[in-house]
């Protein structure tokens, strides 16, 4: 079996004259928690829709555990569970029945599906509502049902398209904890999001996508260190001689504005002791000191020149 | 390899769907058929002479069975498919390890069951209320089955093409209902001027109605073998169209 759970190479898709995807490349290892981070309309949903068979690609390849998603679709789709961004509705059946249908589509009969469905209803707090129709559930419950539906055939890969869009803070944290739990049990998780915090907190690696192209990939830490704007700002006393503030143990330039000195460093916490030590040894009085930690938001801004929520 | 559990699941979903709203999918056809029988049987029949030696109520009943069958079969698949599209349920099927062939087959069987249930119920109403003589029950059931399957497939084609309820209603109102009425439910084409008779020969539903009328009453405007071949032809045509469309996914995927 391939070491990669998902390999997407040079994926292209156009709608009439709009290039939705311009050669997307993504590799996700088995067991990885991966984020596809980008603003609305960047191509995140199109990418996963091609991967799962909802949208035709123009060119490129999608492999799931080394198998082509078009040629070997039965095998690849069985390995994926997807919680779509759009909540589906059903007017006819109870949510428990819908879960049995979903298991059936994946070739699992009622008897074999029962224990998994009971477990998911219980785990996601839907037990008491199992005889309700979808429209009778609250927004949060619908979202949880969506995840139960994605997990009913116990897939190796879970794909979540904007799972916490429009969800309140409490539920968002509940879902995050549940996703962490699933990941710790070995599931590969692909998450698309435009919430920076979500990607930073959960994902081991992210790809930043904009206008149908992957701009950068790496761990959130790597990316923020490389492209972020972190640093330490030191407020000095008004009459301090600001010449020769260079900190020899930090290979960094500094900028001065009034009596504030800003050191651009990748790891502000580690730089603080060095700065304090050297400035003190030069008899420079420090009035206050603060760190600025970079986020993926800065990385995105740096790469595209715009905010992710624009 | 066929995903048998998947096929069975989707089929039972489709059948369960219409049974769960039987007041909307089974009862109306029954009520309108009983009304036709009451109105024609107790009032108009005394003013309308027999057709081909058959009382008028009895004459129209096979046509009512056929109309009920084909309307229900086609609307089951067309409305279910459109609903799936509009309510975002289709992705559940398209991301599952089901082939287009399996999805189409499950839908067609679902529509066929609804068509047959409705057709057979009107047949039973006819037997109970007006002693409808069924000369060839196997032939009658064969016609009900073929027409259910053919129009269920046609409905699936319509459901894939349509993007709104409005479009679906348009196909139903401007195409299916007029063809049914002009197919000779309420008259023998011998009562029409010759130009209208020639036009009727182009109407496939004309053959369906006359086919089932022959198996029930042994009266028909067209030879029963022609009707049977037309039913088989339509079944093959619409089934192929529905399967090819679904397998290609062109109308349901981007």
Coordinates of C-alpha atoms in Angstrom, one line a residue:
Chain A
X1 CA 0.0 0.0 0.0
X2 CA 1.2 3.5 -0.8
X3 CA 2.6 5.5 2.1
X4 CA 0.4 8.3 1.0
X5 CA -3.3 8.3 1.8
X6 CA -3.9 11.0 -0.8
X7 CA -1.8 12.1 -3.8
X8 CA -3.2 14.9 -5.9
X9 CA -1.0 15.9 -8.9
X10 CA -1.4 18.7 -11.3
X11 CA -5.1 18.8 -10.9
X12 CA -6.9 21.2 -13.3
X13 CA -10.5 22.2 -13.6
X14 CA -12.2 25.1 -15.5
X15 CA -15.8 26.2 -15.5
X16 CA -16.4 27.9 -18.8
X17 CA -13.8 30.6 -18.7
X18 CA -13.0 30.5 -15.0
X19 CA -10.0 28.4 -14.0
X20 CA -11.1 26.9 -10.7
X21 CA -7.9 24.8 -10.3
X22 CA -4.6 25.6 -12.0
X23 CA -2.5 22.5 -11.3
X24 CA -3.1 21.6 -7.7
X25 CA -0.5 19.3 -6.0
X26 CA -1.2 17.8 -2.6
X27 CA 0.4 14.8 -0.8
X28 CA -1.1 13.6 2.4
X29 CA 0.6 10.8 4.4
X30 CA -1.3 7.9 6.0
X31 CA -2.5 9.0 9.4
X32 CA -1.8 12.7 8.8
X33 CA -4.0 15.6 9.9
X34 CA -3.9 17.9 6.9
X35 CA -5.5 21.2 6.3
X36 CA -6.3 22.9 3.0
X37 CA -6.4 26.5 4.0
X38 CA -7.7 29.3 1.7
X39 CA -10.4 31.9 1.4
X40 CA -13.8 31.2 0.0
X41 CA -13.6 30.4 -3.7
X42 CA -9.9 29.4 -3.6
X43 CA -10.6 25.9 -5.0
X44 CA -10.8 23.9 -1.7
X45 CA -14.2 22.4 -2.3
X46 CA -13.5 21.8 -6.0
X47 CA -10.4 19.8 -5.1
X48 CA -12.2 17.5 -2.7
X49 CA -15.2 17.2 -4.9
X50 CA -12.9 15.9 -7.7
X51 CA -11.2 13.6 -5.2
X52 CA -14.6 12.1 -4.1
X53 CA -16.2 11.8 -7.5
X54 CA -18.6 14.7 -7.5
X55 CA -16.9 16.8 -10.1
X56 CA -15.2 15.8 -13.3
X57 CA -11.5 16.9 -13.6
X58 CA -10.1 18.4 -16.7
X59 CA -6.6 16.9 -16.2
X60 CA -4.3 15.6 -13.5
X61 CA -4.5 12.7 -11.1
X62 CA -6.0 11.8 -7.8
X63 CA -4.8 8.7 -6.0
X64 CA -6.1 7.2 -2.7
X65 CA -3.7 4.7 -1.2
X66 CA -2.1 4.5 -4.6
X67 CA -5.4 3.8 -6.5
X68 CA -6.8 6.0 -9.1
X69 CA -10.1 7.7 -8.0
X70 CA -11.7 7.3 -11.4
X71 CA -10.5 3.8 -12.5
X72 CA -10.7 2.2 -9.0
X73 CA -13.5 4.3 -7.7
X74 CA -15.2 1.6 -5.7
X75 CA -12.0 0.9 -3.7
X76 CA -11.1 4.6 -3.2
X77 CA -14.6 5.8 -2.3
X78 CA -14.8 3.0 0.3
X79 CA -11.8 4.4 2.0
X80 CA -13.1 7.9 2.2
X81 CA -15.8 9.4 4.4
X82 CA -16.9 12.9 3.6
X83 CA -18.7 15.5 5.6
X84 CA -19.8 18.1 3.0
X85 CA -20.0 21.8 3.6
X86 CA -23.7 21.9 2.5
X87 CA -26.0 20.2 4.9
X88 CA -28.3 17.8 3.1
X89 CA -32.0 17.5 3.9
X90 CA -34.4 14.6 3.9
X91 CA -38.1 14.8 4.4
X92 CA -38.9 11.1 4.7
X93 CA -36.7 9.1 7.0
X94 CA -35.4 9.2 10.6
X95 CA -31.7 10.0 11.1
X96 CA -31.1 6.5 12.3
X97 CA -32.6 5.1 9.1
X98 CA -30.5 7.5 7.0
X99 CA -27.4 6.1 8.7
X100 CA -28.4 2.6 7.8
X101 CA -29.0 3.7 4.2
X102 CA -25.6 5.4 4.1
X103 CA -23.9 2.2 5.4
X104 CA -25.8 0.2 2.8
X105 CA -24.5 2.3 0.0
X106 CA -21.0 1.2 1.1
X107 CA -22.0 -2.4 1.0
X108 CA -22.6 -2.9 4.7
X109 CA -25.8 -4.7 5.6
X110 CA -28.1 -3.8 8.5
X111 CA -26.7 -6.4 10.9
X112 CA -23.1 -5.4 10.4
X113 CA -23.9 -1.7 10.5
X114 CA -25.8 -1.8 13.8
X115 CA -23.0 -1.6 16.3
X116 CA -21.2 1.2 14.5
X117 CA -24.4 3.2 14.1
X118 CA -25.3 2.8 17.8
X119 CA -21.7 3.8 18.7
X120 CA -21.8 7.0 16.5
X121 CA -25.3 8.1 17.7
X122 CA -24.1 7.7 21.2
X123 CA -20.7 9.4 20.7
X124 CA -22.1 12.3 18.9
X125 CA -25.0 12.9 21.3
X126 CA -27.7 12.0 18.8
X127 CA -29.1 8.9 20.6
X128 CA -32.2 10.7 21.8
X129 CA -32.9 12.1 18.4
X130 CA -32.4 9.0 16.4
X131 CA -36.1 8.7 15.5
X132 CA -36.3 12.4 14.5
X133 CA -36.2 13.7 10.9
X134 CA -33.3 15.9 9.9
X135 CA -35.4 19.0 9.7
X136 CA -36.2 18.6 13.4
X137 CA -32.6 18.8 14.5
X138 CA -30.8 22.0 15.5
X139 CA -28.0 23.3 13.3
X140 CA -25.3 21.9 15.6
X141 CA -27.0 18.4 15.6
X142 CA -27.2 18.5 11.8
X143 CA -23.5 19.1 11.7
X144 CA -22.9 16.2 14.1
X145 CA -25.1 14.0 12.0
X146 CA -23.1 15.0 9.0
X147 CA -20.0 13.6 10.7
X148 CA -21.7 10.5 11.9
X149 CA -22.8 9.8 8.3
X150 CA -19.2 10.3 7.1
X151 CA -17.9 7.7 9.6
X152 CA -20.6 5.1 9.3
X153 CA -18.5 2.8 7.1
X154 CA -15.4 3.3 9.2
X155 CA -13.3 4.9 6.5
X156 CA -9.5 5.3 6.7
X157 CA -9.7 8.9 5.5
X158 CA -12.1 11.5 6.8
X159 CA -12.6 14.6 4.6
X160 CA -14.3 17.6 6.2
X161 CA -15.3 20.5 4.1
X162 CA -15.5 23.6 6.4
X163 CA -16.8 21.5 9.3
X164 CA -17.2 24.4 11.7
X165 CA -18.6 27.1 9.3
X166 CA -21.5 28.7 11.0
X167 CA -21.1 26.7 14.2
X168 CA -21.1 28.2 17.7
X169 CA -17.9 28.2 19.8
X170 CA -18.9 25.4 22.1
X171 CA -19.7 23.0 19.4
X172 CA -16.6 24.0 17.5
X173 CA -14.4 23.0 20.4
X174 CA -16.4 19.7 20.8
X175 CA -15.9 18.9 17.2
X176 CA -12.2 19.7 17.4
X177 CA -11.8 17.4 20.3
X178 CA -13.6 14.6 18.5
X179 CA -11.4 15.1 15.4
X180 CA -8.3 14.9 17.6
X181 CA -9.6 11.7 19.1
X182 CA -10.2 10.2 15.6
X183 CA -6.8 11.3 14.5
X184 CA -5.1 9.7 17.5
X185 CA -6.8 6.4 16.5
X186 CA -5.0 6.6 13.2
X187 CA -7.5 8.2 10.8
X188 CA -6.1 10.4 8.1
X189 CA -8.0 13.7 8.2
X190 CA -8.2 16.2 5.4
X191 CA -9.9 19.4 6.5
X192 CA -10.6 22.5 4.4
X193 CA -11.1 25.7 6.3
X194 CA -10.7 29.4 6.1
X195 CA -10.4 29.6 9.9
X196 CA -6.7 30.2 10.7
X197 CA -7.1 29.1 14.3
X198 CA -8.6 25.7 13.2
X199 CA -5.7 25.0 10.9
X200 CA -3.1 26.1 13.4
X201 CA -4.6 24.1 16.3
X202 CA -5.4 20.8 14.5
X203 CA -3.3 20.3 11.4
X204 CA 0.2 18.8 11.3
X205 CA 0.6 20.1 7.8
X206 CA -1.3 22.7 5.7
X207 CA -1.3 23.7 2.1
X208 CA -2.3 27.3 1.4
X209 CA -4.5 27.6 -1.6
X210 CA -5.6 30.6 -3.5
X211 CA -7.1 31.1 -6.9
X212 CA -6.8 27.4 -7.7
X213 CA -3.1 27.1 -6.9
X214 CA -1.2 25.8 -3.9
X215 CA 1.1 28.7 -2.8
X216 CA 3.0 27.1 0.1
X217 CA 2.9 24.0 2.2
X218 CA 4.4 22.8 5.4
X219 CA 3.6 22.6 9.1
X220 CA 1.9 25.7 10.6
X221 CA 5.1 26.2 12.7
X222 CA 7.4 26.0 9.7
X223 CA 5.3 28.4 7.7
X224 CA 4.9 31.0 10.4
X225 CA 8.6 30.9 11.1
X226 CA 9.5 31.3 7.5
X227 CA 6.9 33.8 6.4
X228 CA 5.4 35.3 9.5
X229 CA 6.1 38.6 11.2
X230 CA 7.1 37.6 14.7
X231 CA 9.4 39.6 16.8
X232 CA 10.2 41.3 20.1
X233 CA 9.5 45.0 20.8
X234 CA 11.4 46.6 23.6
X235 CA 10.3 50.0 25.0
X236 CA 13.4 51.8 26.3
X237 CA 13.6 54.9 28.6
X238 CA 13.3 58.1 26.7
X239 CA 16.9 59.2 27.0
X240 CA 18.5 56.0 26.0
X241 CA 21.3 56.1 23.5
X242 CA 20.0 54.0 20.7
X243 CA 23.2 53.5 18.9
X244 CA 24.6 50.0 18.9
X245 CA 21.6 48.0 20.0
X246 CA 22.7 45.0 18.0
X247 CA 22.3 41.8 19.9
X248 CA 25.4 39.8 19.1
X249 CA 23.7 36.4 19.9
X250 CA 20.8 37.2 17.5
X251 CA 21.7 37.5 13.9
X252 CA 18.9 40.0 13.4
X253 CA 18.5 43.6 12.3
X254 CA 16.4 45.9 14.4
X255 CA 14.3 48.9 13.7
X256 CA 13.8 51.9 16.0
X257 CA 10.8 54.1 16.3
X258 CA 10.9 56.8 18.9
X259 CA 12.2 54.8 21.9
X260 CA 10.7 51.5 20.8
X261 CA 13.1 49.0 19.3
X262 CA 11.7 46.1 17.3
X263 CA 13.8 42.9 16.7
X264 CA 12.4 40.6 14.0
X265 CA 13.0 37.1 15.2
X266 CA 11.4 33.8 14.3
X267 CA 11.1 32.6 17.8
X268 CA 10.4 35.5 20.1
X269 CA 10.2 33.5 23.4
X270 CA 13.7 32.2 22.9
X271 CA 15.0 35.7 22.0
X272 CA 13.7 37.5 25.1
X273 CA 16.4 36.3 27.6
X274 CA 19.2 37.1 25.1
X275 CA 17.8 40.6 24.5
X276 CA 17.4 41.3 28.2
X277 CA 20.8 40.0 29.0
X278 CA 22.7 42.0 26.3
X279 CA 20.8 45.2 26.8
X280 CA 21.4 45.0 30.6
X281 CA 25.1 44.3 30.1
X282 CA 25.2 47.6 28.1
X283 CA 23.4 49.3 30.9
X284 CA 20.4 50.1 28.9
X285 CA 17.2 50.4 30.9
X286 CA 14.2 48.4 29.7
X287 CA 10.8 50.0 30.3
X288 CA 8.7 47.2 28.9
X289 CA 8.9 44.3 26.6
X290 CA 6.4 42.4 24.5
X291 CA 6.4 39.6 22.0
X292 CA 4.6 39.4 18.7
X293 CA 3.8 35.9 17.6
X294 CA 3.1 35.3 14.0
X295 CA 0.1 33.4 12.7
X296 CA -0.8 31.7 9.5
X297 CA -2.9 34.8 8.8
X298 CA 0.4 36.8 8.4
X299 CA 1.7 34.0 6.2
X300 CA -1.4 34.2 4.0
X301 CA -1.1 38.0 3.9
X302 CA 2.6 37.7 3.0
X303 CA 1.9 35.2 0.2
X304 CA -1.2 36.8 -1.4
X305 CA -1.1 40.4 -0.2
X306 CA -4.7 40.0 1.1
X307 CA -6.5 38.8 4.2
X308 CA -7.9 35.2 4.1
X309 CA -11.3 36.5 4.9
X310 CA -11.4 39.1 2.2
Chain B
X1 CA -18.7 -6.8 -9.5
X2 CA -22.0 -5.4 -8.5
X3 CA -22.5 -3.7 -5.1
X4 CA -25.6 -5.8 -4.3
X5 CA -26.1 -4.4 -0.8
X6 CA -25.8 -0.9 -2.2
X7 CA -28.3 -1.7 -4.9
X8 CA -30.7 -3.3 -2.5
X9 CA -30.4 -0.4 0.0
X10 CA -31.1 2.3 -2.6
X11 CA -34.0 0.3 -4.1
X12 CA -35.6 -0.1 -0.6
X13 CA -35.0 3.6 0.0
X14 CA -36.9 4.5 -3.2
X15 CA -39.7 2.1 -2.4
X16 CA -39.9 3.2 1.2
X17 CA -39.9 6.8 0.2
X18 CA -43.2 6.6 -1.7
X19 CA -44.8 4.3 0.7
X20 CA -44.0 6.7 3.6
X21 CA -46.2 9.3 1.8
X22 CA -48.8 6.9 0.5
X23 CA -51.5 9.6 0.9
X24 CA -49.7 11.5 -1.8
X25 CA -48.5 8.7 -3.9
X26 CA -51.1 5.9 -3.8
X27 CA -54.4 7.1 -2.5
X28 CA -55.0 10.0 -5.1
X29 CA -55.0 7.6 -8.1
X30 CA -57.4 5.4 -6.4
X31 CA -59.8 8.2 -5.5
X32 CA -59.8 9.7 -9.0
X33 CA -60.4 6.2 -10.5
X34 CA -63.3 5.6 -8.1
X35 CA -64.7 9.1 -9.0
X36 CA -64.4 8.3 -12.8
X37 CA -66.3 5.1 -12.2
X38 CA -69.0 6.8 -10.1
X39 CA -69.5 9.7 -12.5
X40 CA -69.5 7.7 -15.7
X41 CA -71.2 4.7 -14.1
X42 CA -74.1 6.4 -12.5
X43 CA -74.6 9.5 -14.6
X44 CA -73.0 9.8 -18.0
X45 CA -73.1 6.2 -19.0
X46 CA -76.9 6.3 -19.6
X47 CA -76.3 9.0 -22.2
X48 CA -73.3 7.5 -23.9
X49 CA -73.8 4.5 -26.1
X50 CA -71.6 1.4 -25.8
X51 CA -68.3 1.3 -27.5
X52 CA -67.4 -1.9 -29.4
X53 CA -70.2 -3.6 -27.4
X54 CA -68.7 -2.6 -24.1
X55 CA -70.3 -0.2 -21.5
X56 CA -68.6 3.1 -21.4
X57 CA -67.3 2.8 -17.8
X58 CA -65.8 -0.6 -18.5
X59 CA -64.3 0.7 -21.8
X60 CA -62.4 3.5 -20.1
X61 CA -61.1 1.5 -17.1
X62 CA -58.1 -0.2 -18.8
X63 CA -57.1 3.3 -20.0
X64 CA -57.4 4.6 -16.4
X65 CA -55.2 1.8 -15.2
X66 CA -52.6 2.6 -17.8
X67 CA -52.7 6.4 -17.1
X68 CA -52.4 5.8 -13.3
X69 CA -49.5 3.4 -13.9
X70 CA -47.4 5.6 -16.2
X71 CA -48.0 8.8 -14.3
X72 CA -47.0 7.3 -11.0
X73 CA -44.0 5.4 -12.4
X74 CA -42.6 8.5 -14.1
X75 CA -43.3 10.9 -11.3
X76 CA -41.6 8.6 -8.7
X77 CA -38.2 8.7 -10.4
X78 CA -38.4 12.2 -11.7
X79 CA -39.4 13.8 -8.5
X80 CA -37.1 11.7 -6.4
X81 CA -34.1 12.5 -8.6
X82 CA -34.9 16.2 -8.6
X83 CA -35.5 16.3 -4.9
X84 CA -32.1 14.6 -4.4
X85 CA -30.5 17.3 -6.5
X86 CA -32.2 20.2 -4.8
X87 CA -31.8 18.9 -1.2
X88 CA -28.2 18.1 -1.6
X89 CA -28.7 14.4 -1.1
X90 CA -27.2 13.3 -4.4
X91 CA -23.6 13.7 -3.2
X92 CA -24.3 10.9 -0.7
X93 CA -24.9 8.6 -3.6
X94 CA -22.2 9.9 -5.9
X95 CA -19.4 9.7 -3.4
X96 CA -20.4 6.1 -2.4
X97 CA -19.0 3.1 -4.2
X98 CA -22.1 2.8 -6.4
X99 CA -21.9 2.7 -10.2
X100 CA -24.2 4.9 -12.3
X101 CA -25.7 1.6 -13.5
X102 CA -26.6 0.6 -9.9
X103 CA -28.0 4.0 -9.0
X104 CA -30.2 4.1 -12.2
X105 CA -31.4 0.5 -11.7
X106 CA -32.4 1.1 -8.1
X107 CA -34.4 4.2 -9.1
X108 CA -36.1 2.4 -12.0
X109 CA -37.1 -0.5 -9.8
X110 CA -38.5 2.0 -7.2
X111 CA -40.6 3.7 -9.9
X112 CA -41.7 0.4 -11.3
X113 CA -43.0 -0.8 -8.0
X114 CA -45.0 2.4 -7.5
X115 CA -46.4 2.2 -11.1
X116 CA -47.4 -1.4 -10.5
X117 CA -48.9 -0.8 -7.1
X118 CA -51.0 2.0 -8.5
X119 CA -52.0 0.1 -11.7
X120 CA -52.9 -3.0 -9.8
X121 CA -55.0 -1.1 -7.3
X122 CA -57.1 0.5 -10.0
X123 CA -57.5 -2.9 -11.6
X124 CA -58.8 -4.3 -8.3
X125 CA -61.1 -1.3 -7.9
X126 CA -62.5 -2.1 -11.4
X127 CA -63.0 -5.8 -10.6
X128 CA -64.7 -5.0 -7.3
X129 CA -66.9 -2.1 -8.4
X130 CA -67.9 -2.9 -12.0
X131 CA -67.1 -6.6 -12.4
X132 CA -64.3 -5.8 -14.9
X133 CA -63.7 -9.1 -16.7
X134 CA -60.0 -9.7 -16.9
X135 CA -59.5 -12.2 -19.8
X136 CA -55.8 -12.5 -19.6
X137 CA -54.4 -11.6 -16.2
X138 CA -50.8 -12.5 -17.1
X139 CA -51.0 -10.3 -20.1
X140 CA -52.5 -7.5 -18.1
X141 CA -49.8 -7.7 -15.5
X142 CA -47.1 -7.9 -18.2
X143 CA -48.4 -4.6 -19.7
X144 CA -48.5 -3.0 -16.3
X145 CA -45.0 -4.1 -15.6
X146 CA -43.5 -3.0 -18.9
X147 CA -45.2 0.4 -18.9
X148 CA -44.2 0.9 -15.2
X149 CA -40.6 0.1 -16.1
X150 CA -40.5 2.1 -19.3
X151 CA -42.0 5.3 -17.8
X152 CA -40.0 4.9 -14.6
X153 CA -37.0 5.0 -16.8
X154 CA -38.4 8.0 -18.7
X155 CA -39.0 9.8 -15.4
X156 CA -35.4 9.2 -14.4
X157 CA -34.3 10.8 -17.7
X158 CA -36.6 13.8 -16.9
X159 CA -35.3 14.0 -13.3
X160 CA -31.7 14.2 -14.5
X161 CA -32.5 16.8 -17.1
X162 CA -34.8 19.0 -15.0
X163 CA -33.3 21.6 -12.7
X164 CA -36.4 22.9 -11.1
X165 CA -39.9 21.7 -10.2
X166 CA -41.2 24.1 -12.8
X167 CA -39.4 22.3 -15.6
X168 CA -40.6 19.0 -14.4
X169 CA -44.2 20.1 -14.2
X170 CA -43.8 21.5 -17.7
X171 CA -42.8 18.1 -19.1
X172 CA -45.6 16.4 -17.2
X173 CA -48.3 18.9 -18.2
X174 CA -47.3 19.6 -21.8
X175 CA -46.2 16.2 -22.8
X176 CA -47.3 13.3 -20.6
X177 CA -50.8 14.2 -19.7
X178 CA -51.9 15.3 -23.2
X179 CA -50.4 12.2 -24.7
X180 CA -52.3 10.1 -22.2
X181 CA -55.6 11.8 -22.9
X182 CA -55.0 11.6 -26.6
X183 CA -54.0 8.0 -26.4
X184 CA -57.6 6.9 -26.3
X185 CA -58.4 6.5 -22.6
X186 CA -61.9 7.9 -23.1
X187 CA -62.6 7.0 -26.7
X188 CA -61.9 4.6 -29.5
X189 CA -59.9 6.1 -32.3
X190 CA -62.5 4.9 -34.7
X191 CA -64.6 7.8 -33.4
X192 CA -62.0 10.3 -34.6
X193 CA -61.6 11.9 -38.1
X194 CA -59.0 10.1 -40.2
X195 CA -56.3 12.7 -39.8
X196 CA -56.6 12.5 -36.0
X197 CA -56.5 8.7 -36.3
X198 CA -53.2 8.9 -38.2
X199 CA -51.8 11.2 -35.5
X200 CA -52.8 8.8 -32.8
X201 CA -50.6 6.1 -34.4
X202 CA -47.6 8.4 -33.5
X203 CA -48.5 8.4 -29.9
X204 CA -46.8 5.6 -28.0
X205 CA -49.3 5.7 -25.1
X206 CA -52.1 4.8 -27.6
X207 CA -50.5 1.4 -28.0
X208 CA -50.1 0.9 -24.3
X209 CA -53.7 1.7 -23.6
X210 CA -55.0 -0.5 -26.4
X211 CA -52.6 -3.3 -25.3
X212 CA -54.0 -3.5 -21.8
X213 CA -57.5 -3.0 -23.0
X214 CA -57.2 -6.1 -25.2
X215 CA -55.8 -8.2 -22.3
X216 CA -58.8 -7.1 -20.1
X217 CA -61.7 -6.8 -22.5
X218 CA -60.4 -8.5 -25.7
X219 CA -61.2 -5.2 -27.5
X220 CA -58.6 -3.0 -29.1
X221 CA -58.0 -0.5 -31.9
X222 CA -54.6 -2.0 -32.6
X223 CA -53.3 -5.6 -32.8
X224 CA -52.1 -6.7 -29.3
X225 CA -48.8 -7.9 -30.8
X226 CA -48.1 -4.4 -32.1
X227 CA -48.9 -3.0 -28.6
X228 CA -46.6 -5.5 -26.9
X229 CA -43.7 -4.7 -29.3
X230 CA -44.2 -1.0 -28.8
X231 CA -44.1 -1.5 -25.0
X232 CA -40.9 -3.6 -25.2
X233 CA -39.4 -1.0 -27.6
X234 CA -40.2 1.9 -25.3
X235 CA -38.9 -0.1 -22.3
X236 CA -35.5 -0.8 -24.0
X237 CA -35.3 2.8 -25.4
X238 CA -36.0 4.6 -22.1
X239 CA -34.0 2.2 -20.0
X240 CA -30.9 2.5 -22.2
X241 CA -31.3 6.3 -22.2
X242 CA -31.6 6.5 -18.4
X243 CA -28.7 4.1 -17.8
X244 CA -26.3 5.8 -20.3
X245 CA -27.2 9.3 -18.8
X246 CA -26.6 8.2 -15.3
X247 CA -23.4 6.2 -16.0
X248 CA -22.0 9.3 -17.8
X249 CA -23.0 11.5 -14.9
X250 CA -23.1 14.5 -17.3
X251 CA -26.4 15.9 -16.0
X252 CA -25.7 15.3 -12.3
X253 CA -22.1 16.1 -11.9
X254 CA -20.2 19.3 -12.7

